[in-house]
Amino acid sequence: MTTGTTPDLVALERGIADEIAAAGDEPALEAARVAALGKKGAVSELLKGLGRMTPEERQVMGPALNGLKDRLNQAIAARRAVLKDEELSRQLEEQRVDVTLPLRAAPIETGRIHPVSQVIDEITAIFADLGFAIAEGPDIETDWYNFTALNFPEGHPAREEHDTFFFHPKEDGERLLLRTHTSPVQIRTMQTVKPPIRVVIPGRTYRCDSDQTHTPMFHQIEGLVIDTESTIGTLKWVIEEFCKAFFEVERVKMRFRSSFFPFTEPSMEVDIGCQRVGNELRLGEGDDWLEILGCGMVHPNVIRATGLDPEEVQGFAWGMGIDRIAMLKYGMPDLRAFFDADVRWLEHYGFRPLDLPTLARGLSS
Ligand code: DAH
């Protein structure tokens, strides 16, 4: 009797073991397990038959079938472990990281600094090196700060030249305005800082004007030095040092032309030498001239208007258009494009955000 059933079990076991060994993935292995050990599996069916056997038969078949079941379970577990390993190896192979690939550009790499911000950073780096601090004032000004305190008499034609944007009059009749230059911050600084004063004043300014080199909002930077003995000699030296550093040249050809501003006496305009070579504009040398700023000794009336005594302190000031010298230095043809917010323009003319201008490393490199 026993000799009749045992060979069947050996064949059955071999068949199932082959199926387990051949299972190429988890579903195939599960199918083999269900076919043998599931509720209606071949081995389960045999186990169910134990109850119908004689005690003698059961004594032989019980351990034989349970042994078979255990061995099959072990074989399934072993195969499952092998499949898991293979799957992991396959994933590692497929999802391999190529560390030699270039990095995707981070936002900090793709962002650009606007040329106006860049030039403000360059100019303030130069003047910080000369011992200047930065001062700022409001864009909306009173007539007194923008004109009267700067020695523009009421009704003086120089007021008209500024193409001022005025606000509607207030109830008391006063008309606020958008400052037409950064010079009112000279007054605010002299009112609040005890001399010696050495400041540069960058900021937005406004005039009703628009063409290729003018926009209704533009930027200026103003300089102010007030102490007991600053002279035109110091002024010229400061301007020359600034021009050499800003245009990144060893020498700069310049001339001071006499001019008129109500708030300075004497007043001058400064031109630098330049030369057109093909499409390129070379700055600092050559037989042509480019006007870059206005300057002069601060008028005694201006010093007096701030409450300081022109018999005790004196000094000089200058002012220039930031956008204009940015155009000159970086060869940008149309000022209006500065404020169009076109990212293609910014990508072309903008500066990399982490290349902060410093005198030691070079301003614009
Ligand atoms: N405020 C003048 C303007 O907007 C520029 C200027 C000229 C400023 C001479 C100064 C200066 O401080 O001394 O045209």
mmCIF file of C-alpha atoms and ligand atoms in Angstrom:
data_model
loop_
_atom_site.group_PDB
_atom_site.id
_atom_site.type_symbol
_atom_site.label_atom_id
_atom_site.label_comp_id
_atom_site.label_asym_id
_atom_site.label_seq_id
_atom_site.Cartn_x
_atom_site.Cartn_y
_atom_site.Cartn_z
ATOM 1 C CA MET A 1 0.000 0.000 0.000
ATOM 2 C CA THR A 2 2.629 2.504 1.083
ATOM 3 C CA THR A 3 4.855 1.476 -1.759
ATOM 4 C CA GLY A 4 1.966 2.391 -4.123
ATOM 5 C CA THR A 5 1.510 6.036 -2.956
ATOM 6 C CA THR A 6 5.033 7.172 -2.118
ATOM 7 C CA PRO A 7 6.285 7.273 -5.743
ATOM 8 C CA ASP A 8 3.285 9.507 -6.619
ATOM 9 C CA LEU A 9 4.360 11.965 -3.932
ATOM 10 C CA VAL A 10 7.918 12.006 -5.276
ATOM 11 C CA ALA A 11 6.688 12.799 -8.800
ATOM 12 C CA LEU A 12 4.209 15.361 -7.446
ATOM 13 C CA GLU A 13 6.935 17.032 -5.397
ATOM 14 C CA ARG A 14 9.334 17.138 -8.363
ATOM 15 C CA GLY A 15 6.626 18.676 -10.577
ATOM 16 C CA ILE A 16 5.743 21.387 -8.065
ATOM 17 C CA ALA A 17 9.392 22.051 -7.217
ATOM 18 C CA ASP A 18 10.094 22.523 -10.944
ATOM 19 C CA GLU A 19 7.252 25.013 -11.228
ATOM 20 C CA ILE A 20 8.554 26.948 -8.214
ATOM 21 C CA ALA A 21 12.049 26.996 -9.591
ATOM 22 C CA ALA A 22 10.761 28.138 -13.001
ATOM 23 C CA ALA A 23 8.627 30.978 -11.595
ATOM 24 C CA GLY A 24 10.147 34.139 -13.137
ATOM 25 C CA ASP A 25 8.248 36.640 -11.027
ATOM 26 C CA GLU A 26 6.077 37.019 -7.973
ATOM 27 C CA PRO A 27 2.683 36.302 -9.705
ATOM 28 C CA ALA A 28 4.052 33.073 -11.275
ATOM 29 C CA LEU A 29 5.385 31.964 -7.901
ATOM 30 C CA GLU A 30 2.059 32.738 -6.249
ATOM 31 C CA ALA A 31 0.244 30.714 -8.945
ATOM 32 C CA ALA A 32 2.517 27.724 -8.240
ATOM 33 C CA ARG A 33 1.899 28.076 -4.532
ATOM 34 C CA VAL A 34 -1.888 28.212 -4.975
ATOM 35 C CA ALA A 35 -1.822 25.172 -7.322
ATOM 36 C CA ALA A 36 -0.028 23.133 -4.639
ATOM 37 C CA LEU A 37 -0.950 24.558 -1.268
ATOM 38 C CA GLY A 38 -4.007 26.749 -1.917
ATOM 39 C CA LYS A 39 -7.447 25.646 -0.686
ATOM 40 C CA LYS A 40 -7.938 23.445 -3.718
ATOM 41 C CA GLY A 41 -4.239 22.793 -4.346
ATOM 42 C CA ALA A 42 -2.932 19.348 -5.121
ATOM 43 C CA VAL A 43 -1.181 18.898 -1.771
ATOM 44 C CA SER A 44 -4.114 20.365 0.181
ATOM 45 C CA GLU A 45 -6.461 17.905 -1.511
ATOM 46 C CA LEU A 46 -4.230 15.017 -0.429
ATOM 47 C CA LEU A 47 -4.117 16.363 3.140
ATOM 48 C CA LYS A 48 -7.913 16.486 3.161
ATOM 49 C CA GLY A 49 -7.907 12.774 2.214
ATOM 50 C CA LEU A 50 -6.011 11.809 5.421
ATOM 51 C CA GLY A 51 -9.311 11.649 7.332
ATOM 52 C CA ARG A 52 -10.630 8.909 5.112
ATOM 53 C CA MET A 53 -7.542 6.679 5.565
ATOM 54 C CA THR A 54 -6.981 3.790 7.901
ATOM 55 C CA PRO A 55 -4.853 4.562 10.957
ATOM 56 C CA GLU A 56 -1.960 2.604 9.419
ATOM 57 C CA GLU A 57 -2.132 4.468 6.160
ATOM 58 C CA ARG A 58 -2.449 7.764 8.014
ATOM 59 C CA GLN A 59 0.675 6.969 10.062
ATOM 60 C CA VAL A 60 2.681 6.808 6.863
ATOM 61 C CA MET A 61 0.929 9.447 4.764
ATOM 62 C CA GLY A 62 0.514 12.046 7.523
ATOM 63 C CA PRO A 63 4.245 12.716 8.047
ATOM 64 C CA ALA A 64 4.928 12.244 4.320
ATOM 65 C CA LEU A 65 2.388 14.910 3.278
ATOM 66 C CA ASN A 66 3.282 17.333 6.070
ATOM 67 C CA GLY A 67 6.975 16.905 5.221
ATOM 68 C CA LEU A 68 6.126 17.621 1.572
ATOM 69 C CA LYS A 69 4.134 20.718 2.556
ATOM 70 C CA ASP A 70 7.016 22.039 4.687
ATOM 71 C CA ARG A 71 9.598 21.472 1.969
ATOM 72 C CA LEU A 72 7.383 23.198 -0.597
ATOM 73 C CA ASN A 73 6.844 26.174 1.729
ATOM 74 C CA GLN A 74 10.603 26.451 2.213
ATOM 75 C CA ALA A 75 11.217 26.190 -1.525
ATOM 76 C CA ILE A 76 8.634 28.956 -2.140
ATOM 77 C CA ALA A 77 10.217 31.236 0.490
ATOM 78 C CA ALA A 78 13.683 30.637 -0.939
ATOM 79 C CA ARG A 79 12.483 31.352 -4.482
ATOM 80 C CA ARG A 80 10.719 34.501 -3.276
ATOM 81 C CA ALA A 81 13.971 35.770 -1.723
ATOM 82 C CA VAL A 82 15.849 35.113 -4.970
ATOM 83 C CA LEU A 83 13.182 36.950 -7.007
ATOM 84 C CA LYS A 84 13.343 39.915 -4.611
ATOM 85 C CA ASP A 85 17.111 40.096 -4.997
ATOM 86 C CA GLU A 86 16.829 39.924 -8.761
ATOM 87 C CA GLU A 87 14.185 42.663 -8.796
ATOM 88 C CA LEU A 88 16.371 44.908 -6.633
ATOM 89 C CA SER A 89 19.387 44.334 -8.874
ATOM 90 C CA ARG A 90 17.270 45.111 -11.927
ATOM 91 C CA GLN A 91 16.021 48.353 -10.365
ATOM 92 C CA LEU A 92 19.525 49.391 -9.354
ATOM 93 C CA GLU A 93 20.721 48.737 -12.879
ATOM 94 C CA GLU A 94 17.832 50.639 -14.462
ATOM 95 C CA GLN A 95 17.765 53.603 -12.095
ATOM 96 C CA ARG A 96 21.488 54.141 -12.014
ATOM 97 C CA VAL A 97 22.453 57.823 -11.417
ATOM 98 C CA ASP A 98 25.007 59.235 -13.817
ATOM 99 C CA VAL A 99 26.965 61.565 -11.591
ATOM 100 C CA THR A 100 28.812 62.976 -14.581
ATOM 101 C CA LEU A 101 25.637 64.570 -16.017
ATOM 102 C CA PRO A 102 25.565 68.396 -15.764
ATOM 103 C CA LEU A 103 23.418 69.896 -12.986
ATOM 104 C CA ARG A 104 20.096 71.397 -13.912
ATOM 105 C CA ALA A 105 20.467 75.192 -13.607
ATOM 106 C CA ALA A 106 19.174 76.374 -10.226
ATOM 107 C CA PRO A 107 16.949 79.515 -10.046
ATOM 108 C CA ILE A 108 19.904 81.450 -8.655
ATOM 109 C CA GLU A 109 21.771 80.604 -11.860
ATOM 110 C CA THR A 110 19.016 81.614 -14.262
ATOM 111 C CA GLY A 111 17.910 84.826 -12.511
ATOM 112 C CA ARG A 112 19.456 88.077 -13.672
ATOM 113 C CA ILE A 113 20.298 91.377 -11.998
ATOM 114 C CA HIS A 114 18.927 94.393 -13.878
ATOM 115 C CA PRO A 115 21.655 96.678 -15.287
ATOM 116 C CA VAL A 116 20.332 99.602 -13.202
ATOM 117 C CA SER A 117 20.743 97.587 -9.992
ATOM 118 C CA GLN A 118 24.162 96.428 -11.167
ATOM 119 C CA VAL A 119 25.342 99.977 -11.880
ATOM 120 C CA ILE A 120 24.007 101.222 -8.516
ATOM 121 C CA ASP A 121 25.971 98.396 -6.841
ATOM 122 C CA GLU A 122 29.085 99.307 -8.829
ATOM 123 C CA ILE A 123 28.859 103.019 -8.012
ATOM 124 C CA THR A 124 28.154 102.477 -4.334
ATOM 125 C CA ALA A 125 31.068 99.995 -4.129
ATOM 126 C CA ILE A 126 33.393 102.676 -5.525
ATOM 127 C CA PHE A 127 32.184 105.395 -3.164
ATOM 128 C CA ALA A 128 32.080 103.053 -0.162
ATOM 129 C CA ASP A 129 35.773 102.509 -0.835
ATOM 130 C CA LEU A 130 36.280 106.294 -0.706
ATOM 131 C CA GLY A 131 34.542 106.475 2.686
ATOM 132 C CA PHE A 132 31.027 107.497 1.585
ATOM 133 C CA ALA A 133 27.769 106.324 3.181
ATOM 134 C CA ILE A 134 24.435 105.877 1.370
ATOM 135 C CA ALA A 135 21.514 108.243 2.016
ATOM 136 C CA GLU A 136 17.961 107.988 0.735
ATOM 137 C CA GLY A 137 14.834 110.132 0.638
ATOM 138 C CA PRO A 138 11.183 109.954 -0.465
ATOM 139 C CA ASP A 139 10.060 109.876 -4.109
ATOM 140 C CA ILE A 140 7.156 112.197 -3.273
ATOM 141 C CA GLU A 141 8.528 115.575 -2.276
ATOM 142 C CA THR A 142 7.430 119.046 -1.356
ATOM 143 C CA ASP A 143 8.157 122.009 -3.559
ATOM 144 C CA TRP A 144 10.412 123.356 -0.814
ATOM 145 C CA TYR A 145 12.789 120.341 -0.757
ATOM 146 C CA ASN A 146 12.788 119.826 -4.519
ATOM 147 C CA PHE A 147 13.223 123.499 -5.490
ATOM 148 C CA THR A 148 13.102 126.303 -2.922
ATOM 149 C CA ALA A 149 15.713 124.974 -0.488
ATOM 150 C CA LEU A 150 17.946 124.216 -3.473
ATOM 151 C CA ASN A 151 17.975 127.907 -4.341
ATOM 152 C CA PHE A 152 15.435 127.808 -7.172
ATOM 153 C CA PRO A 153 13.649 131.130 -6.550
ATOM 154 C CA GLU A 154 9.845 131.167 -7.041
ATOM 155 C CA GLY A 155 9.095 131.721 -10.719
ATOM 156 C CA HIS A 156 12.693 131.033 -11.761
ATOM 157 C CA PRO A 157 12.836 129.522 -15.294
ATOM 158 C CA ALA A 158 15.005 126.621 -14.044
ATOM 159 C CA ARG A 159 11.876 125.237 -12.323
ATOM 160 C CA GLU A 160 10.112 124.972 -15.676
ATOM 161 C CA GLU A 161 12.980 123.012 -17.205
ATOM 162 C CA HIS A 162 12.291 120.134 -14.857
ATOM 163 C CA ASP A 163 8.958 119.066 -16.484
ATOM 164 C CA THR A 164 7.615 118.273 -13.056
ATOM 165 C CA PHE A 165 4.775 115.837 -12.292
ATOM 166 C CA PHE A 166 2.597 117.630 -9.711
ATOM 167 C CA PHE A 167 -0.111 116.096 -7.533
ATOM 168 C CA HIS A 168 -3.508 117.775 -7.176
ATOM 169 C CA PRO A 169 -3.295 120.604 -4.628
ATOM 170 C CA LYS A 170 -4.046 119.720 -1.018
ATOM 171 C CA GLU A 171 -6.734 121.616 0.926
ATOM 172 C CA ASP A 172 -4.204 124.195 2.070
ATOM 173 C CA GLY A 173 -3.156 124.719 -1.561
ATOM 174 C CA GLU A 174 0.218 122.944 -1.272
ATOM 175 C CA ARG A 175 1.098 120.819 -4.288
ATOM 176 C CA LEU A 176 3.262 117.767 -3.681
ATOM 177 C CA LEU A 177 5.347 116.497 -6.604
ATOM 178 C CA LEU A 178 7.394 113.525 -7.773
ATOM 179 C CA ARG A 179 10.985 114.569 -7.171
ATOM 180 C CA THR A 180 12.663 115.654 -10.397
ATOM 181 C CA HIS A 181 16.171 114.909 -9.096
ATOM 182 C CA THR A 182 17.906 113.313 -6.109
ATOM 183 C CA SER A 183 19.185 116.726 -4.939
ATOM 184 C CA PRO A 184 16.396 117.215 -2.315
ATOM 185 C CA VAL A 185 18.060 114.419 -0.338
ATOM 186 C CA GLN A 186 21.076 116.758 0.003
ATOM 187 C CA ILE A 187 18.818 119.053 2.028
ATOM 188 C CA ARG A 188 17.353 116.211 4.104
ATOM 189 C CA THR A 189 20.852 114.910 4.846
ATOM 190 C CA MET A 190 22.247 118.296 5.903
ATOM 191 C CA GLN A 191 19.225 118.733 8.177
ATOM 192 C CA THR A 192 19.834 115.444 9.965
ATOM 193 C CA VAL A 193 23.541 114.565 9.778
ATOM 194 C CA LYS A 194 26.175 116.626 11.550
ATOM 195 C CA PRO A 195 29.129 117.474 9.260
ATOM 196 C CA PRO A 196 31.494 116.056 8.137
ATOM 197 C CA ILE A 197 29.069 114.573 5.595
ATOM 198 C CA ARG A 198 30.077 112.173 2.841
ATOM 199 C CA VAL A 199 27.106 110.489 1.186
ATOM 200 C CA VAL A 200 25.941 109.136 -2.131
ATOM 201 C CA ILE A 201 22.224 109.167 -2.831
ATOM 202 C CA PRO A 202 20.864 106.717 -5.428
ATOM 203 C CA GLY A 203 17.173 106.751 -6.282
ATOM 204 C CA ARG A 204 14.242 107.095 -8.661
ATOM 205 C CA THR A 205 13.465 110.450 -10.207
ATOM 206 C CA TYR A 206 10.616 111.626 -12.467
ATOM 207 C CA ARG A 207 10.119 114.037 -15.334
ATOM 208 C CA CYS A 208 7.429 114.280 -17.973
ATOM 209 C CA ASP A 209 9.609 113.174 -20.858
ATOM 210 C CA SER A 210 9.892 110.087 -23.107
ATOM 211 C CA ASP A 211 12.101 109.240 -26.095
ATOM 212 C CA GLN A 212 15.031 106.956 -26.875
ATOM 213 C CA THR A 213 17.162 108.422 -24.066
ATOM 214 C CA HIS A 214 14.430 109.640 -21.676
ATOM 215 C CA THR A 215 11.788 107.812 -19.660
ATOM 216 C CA PRO A 216 9.265 109.433 -17.274
ATOM 217 C CA MET A 217 10.884 107.534 -14.392
ATOM 218 C CA PHE A 218 14.653 107.290 -14.380
ATOM 219 C CA HIS A 219 17.464 106.961 -11.847
ATOM 220 C CA GLN A 220 20.028 109.388 -10.525
ATOM 221 C CA ILE A 221 22.856 109.216 -8.075
ATOM 222 C CA GLU A 222 23.870 112.273 -6.153
ATOM 223 C CA GLY A 223 27.016 112.894 -4.133
ATOM 224 C CA LEU A 224 27.420 115.333 -1.269
ATOM 225 C CA VAL A 225 30.474 116.288 0.776
ATOM 226 C CA ILE A 226 30.135 118.877 3.532
ATOM 227 C CA ASP A 227 32.934 119.697 5.970
ATOM 228 C CA THR A 228 35.116 122.682 6.808
ATOM 229 C CA GLU A 229 37.617 122.643 3.977
ATOM 230 C CA SER A 230 36.551 120.609 0.918
ATOM 231 C CA THR A 231 37.486 122.435 -2.289
ATOM 232 C CA ILE A 232 37.036 122.167 -6.032
ATOM 233 C CA GLY A 233 40.390 120.349 -6.045
ATOM 234 C CA THR A 234 38.947 117.551 -3.898
ATOM 235 C CA LEU A 235 35.819 117.493 -6.048
ATOM 236 C CA LYS A 236 37.822 117.026 -9.232
ATOM 237 C CA TRP A 237 39.917 114.289 -7.642
ATOM 238 C CA VAL A 238 36.835 112.407 -6.415
ATOM 239 C CA ILE A 239 35.163 112.617 -9.851
ATOM 240 C CA GLU A 240 38.311 111.466 -11.626
ATOM 241 C CA GLU A 241 38.830 108.524 -9.252
ATOM 242 C CA PHE A 242 35.207 107.571 -9.738
ATOM 243 C CA CYS A 243 35.408 107.683 -13.547
ATOM 244 C CA LYS A 244 38.571 105.553 -13.669
ATOM 245 C CA ALA A 245 37.066 102.961 -11.355
ATOM 246 C CA PHE A 246 33.637 102.938 -12.991
ATOM 247 C CA PHE A 247 34.786 102.735 -16.605
ATOM 248 C CA GLU A 248 37.552 100.317 -15.534
ATOM 249 C CA VAL A 249 40.372 102.217 -17.246
ATOM 250 C CA GLU A 250 43.844 103.287 -16.016
ATOM 251 C CA ARG A 251 43.535 106.861 -17.217
ATOM 252 C CA VAL A 252 40.556 108.930 -18.185
ATOM 253 C CA LYS A 253 40.544 112.040 -20.342
ATOM 254 C CA MET A 254 38.090 114.526 -18.846
ATOM 255 C CA ARG A 255 37.131 118.182 -18.961
ATOM 256 C CA PHE A 256 35.191 120.417 -16.615
ATOM 257 C CA ARG A 257 32.984 122.947 -18.437
ATOM 258 C CA SER A 258 31.477 125.853 -16.597
ATOM 259 C CA SER A 259 27.706 125.550 -16.324
ATOM 260 C CA PHE A 260 24.745 126.660 -14.220
ATOM 261 C CA PHE A 261 22.768 124.978 -11.480
ATOM 262 C CA PRO A 262 20.912 127.071 -8.903
ATOM 263 C CA PHE A 263 22.262 124.964 -6.038
ATOM 264 C CA THR A 264 25.974 125.171 -6.840
ATOM 265 C CA GLU A 265 28.386 128.033 -7.347
ATOM 266 C CA PRO A 266 30.530 127.655 -9.330
ATOM 267 C CA SER A 267 28.767 124.926 -11.356
ATOM 268 C CA MET A 268 30.370 122.608 -13.853
ATOM 269 C CA GLU A 269 29.507 119.842 -16.244
ATOM 270 C CA VAL A 270 31.952 116.991 -16.708
ATOM 271 C CA ASP A 271 32.673 115.383 -20.066
ATOM 272 C CA ILE A 272 34.840 112.343 -20.651
ATOM 273 C CA GLY A 273 36.806 111.663 -23.802
ATOM 274 C CA CYS A 274 35.448 108.995 -26.103
ATOM 275 C CA GLN A 275 35.994 107.489 -29.500
ATOM 276 C CA ARG A 276 33.794 105.475 -31.804
ATOM 277 C CA VAL A 277 35.605 102.508 -33.328
ATOM 278 C CA GLY A 278 33.206 100.739 -35.688
ATOM 279 C CA ASN A 279 30.195 99.866 -33.549
ATOM 280 C CA GLU A 280 32.150 100.151 -30.323
ATOM 281 C CA LEU A 281 32.265 103.244 -28.121
ATOM 282 C CA ARG A 282 35.617 103.537 -26.301
ATOM 283 C CA LEU A 283 35.366 105.577 -23.135
ATOM 284 C CA GLY A 284 38.135 107.583 -21.464
ATOM 285 C CA GLU A 285 40.135 108.332 -24.597
ATOM 286 C CA GLY A 286 39.642 109.877 -28.037
ATOM 287 C CA ASP A 287 38.626 113.222 -29.531
ATOM 288 C CA ASP A 288 34.886 113.171 -28.915
ATOM 289 C CA TRP A 289 33.273 114.181 -25.632
ATOM 290 C CA LEU A 290 30.405 112.677 -23.666
ATOM 291 C CA GLU A 291 28.710 114.575 -20.871
ATOM 292 C CA ILE A 292 28.389 112.378 -17.793
ATOM 293 C CA LEU A 293 27.506 114.554 -14.798
ATOM 294 C CA GLY A 294 26.895 117.953 -13.235
ATOM 295 C CA CYS A 295 28.699 119.215 -10.157
ATOM 296 C CA GLY A 296 29.841 122.233 -8.208
ATOM 297 C CA MET A 297 30.473 123.820 -4.837
ATOM 298 C CA VAL A 298 27.293 123.805 -2.740
ATOM 299 C CA HIS A 299 25.717 127.278 -2.870
ATOM 300 C CA PRO A 300 25.812 129.175 0.466
ATOM 301 C CA ASN A 301 22.029 129.739 0.181
ATOM 302 C CA VAL A 302 21.530 125.939 0.142
ATOM 303 C CA ILE A 303 23.681 125.444 3.212
ATOM 304 C CA ARG A 304 21.803 128.248 4.944
ATOM 305 C CA ALA A 305 18.396 126.745 4.058
ATOM 306 C CA THR A 306 19.287 123.602 6.015
ATOM 307 C CA GLY A 307 20.140 125.544 9.153
ATOM 308 C CA LEU A 308 23.905 125.164 8.792
ATOM 309 C CA ASP A 309 26.209 128.205 8.637
ATOM 310 C CA PRO A 310 27.993 128.688 5.283
ATOM 311 C CA GLU A 311 30.691 130.615 7.176
ATOM 312 C CA GLU A 312 31.507 127.429 9.092
ATOM 313 C CA VAL A 313 31.002 124.613 6.581
ATOM 314 C CA GLN A 314 31.319 124.227 2.852
ATOM 315 C CA GLY A 315 31.435 121.398 0.354
ATOM 316 C CA PHE A 316 30.623 120.057 -3.051
ATOM 317 C CA ALA A 317 27.976 117.990 -4.789
ATOM 318 C CA TRP A 318 27.416 116.201 -8.041
ATOM 319 C CA GLY A 319 24.612 114.360 -9.757
ATOM 320 C CA MET A 320 24.320 111.997 -12.673
ATOM 321 C CA GLY A 321 21.880 109.790 -14.513
ATOM 322 C CA ILE A 322 22.407 106.133 -13.634
ATOM 323 C CA ASP A 323 20.511 104.757 -16.627
ATOM 324 C CA ARG A 324 22.486 106.961 -18.973
ATOM 325 C CA ILE A 325 25.884 105.818 -17.755
ATOM 326 C CA ALA A 326 24.672 102.207 -17.699
ATOM 327 C CA MET A 327 23.783 102.634 -21.393
ATOM 328 C CA LEU A 328 27.230 104.082 -22.076
ATOM 329 C CA LYS A 329 29.159 101.447 -20.174
ATOM 330 C CA TYR A 330 27.233 98.419 -21.390
ATOM 331 C CA GLY A 331 26.302 99.586 -24.897
ATOM 332 C CA MET A 332 22.526 99.524 -24.577
ATOM 333 C CA PRO A 333 20.877 101.585 -27.321
ATOM 334 C CA ASP A 334 17.370 102.360 -26.011
ATOM 335 C CA LEU A 335 16.541 103.502 -22.499
ATOM 336 C CA ARG A 336 12.869 102.575 -22.805
ATOM 337 C CA ALA A 337 13.792 98.860 -22.951
ATOM 338 C CA PHE A 338 15.136 99.209 -19.376
ATOM 339 C CA PHE A 339 11.594 99.370 -18.080
ATOM 340 C CA ASP A 340 9.739 97.057 -20.496
ATOM 341 C CA ALA A 341 10.236 94.038 -18.181
ATOM 342 C CA ASP A 342 11.072 91.826 -21.190
ATOM 343 C CA VAL A 343 12.928 88.756 -19.855
ATOM 344 C CA ARG A 344 14.755 88.277 -23.173
ATOM 345 C CA TRP A 345 16.284 91.739 -22.769
ATOM 346 C CA LEU A 346 17.155 90.976 -19.156
ATOM 347 C CA GLU A 347 18.737 87.634 -20.086
ATOM 348 C CA HIS A 348 20.883 89.447 -22.636
ATOM 349 C CA TYR A 349 21.903 92.543 -20.653
ATOM 350 C CA GLY A 350 21.431 91.318 -17.066
ATOM 351 C CA PHE A 351 24.120 90.234 -14.635
ATOM 352 C CA ARG A 352 24.671 86.994 -12.753
ATOM 353 C CA PRO A 353 23.251 87.336 -9.250
ATOM 354 C CA LEU A 354 26.228 86.036 -7.300
ATOM 355 C CA ASP A 355 28.838 88.135 -9.126
ATOM 356 C CA LEU A 356 28.581 91.104 -6.800
ATOM 357 C CA PRO A 357 30.694 94.036 -7.935
ATOM 358 C CA THR A 358 33.733 94.652 -5.749
ATOM 359 C CA LEU A 359 36.762 96.810 -6.386
ATOM 360 C CA ALA A 360 39.122 93.979 -5.511
ATOM 361 C CA ARG A 361 37.675 91.468 -7.982
ATOM 362 C CA GLY A 362 36.646 93.846 -10.734
ATOM 363 C CA LEU A 363 33.312 95.606 -10.999
ATOM 364 C CA SER A 364 31.727 94.010 -14.021
ATOM 365 C CA SER A 365 33.634 90.765 -14.613
HETATM 366 N N1 DAH B 1 20.153 117.809 -9.931
HETATM 367 C C1 DAH B 1 20.786 118.019 -11.223
HETATM 368 C C2 DAH B 1 19.862 117.527 -12.328
HETATM 369 O O1 DAH B 1 19.005 116.742 -12.076
HETATM 370 C C3 DAH B 1 22.088 117.261 -11.294
HETATM 371 C C4 DAH B 1 23.131 117.873 -10.407
HETATM 372 C C5 DAH B 1 23.964 118.818 -10.913
HETATM 373 C C6 DAH B 1 23.226 117.518 -9.085
HETATM 374 C C7 DAH B 1 24.936 119.428 -10.119
HETATM 375 C C8 DAH B 1 24.189 118.108 -8.283
HETATM 376 C C9 DAH B 1 25.037 119.070 -8.812
HETATM 377 O O2 DAH B 1 24.353 117.787 -6.999
HETATM 378 O O3 DAH B 1 25.969 119.643 -8.042
HETATM 379 O O4 DAH B 1 20.025 117.899 -13.440
#
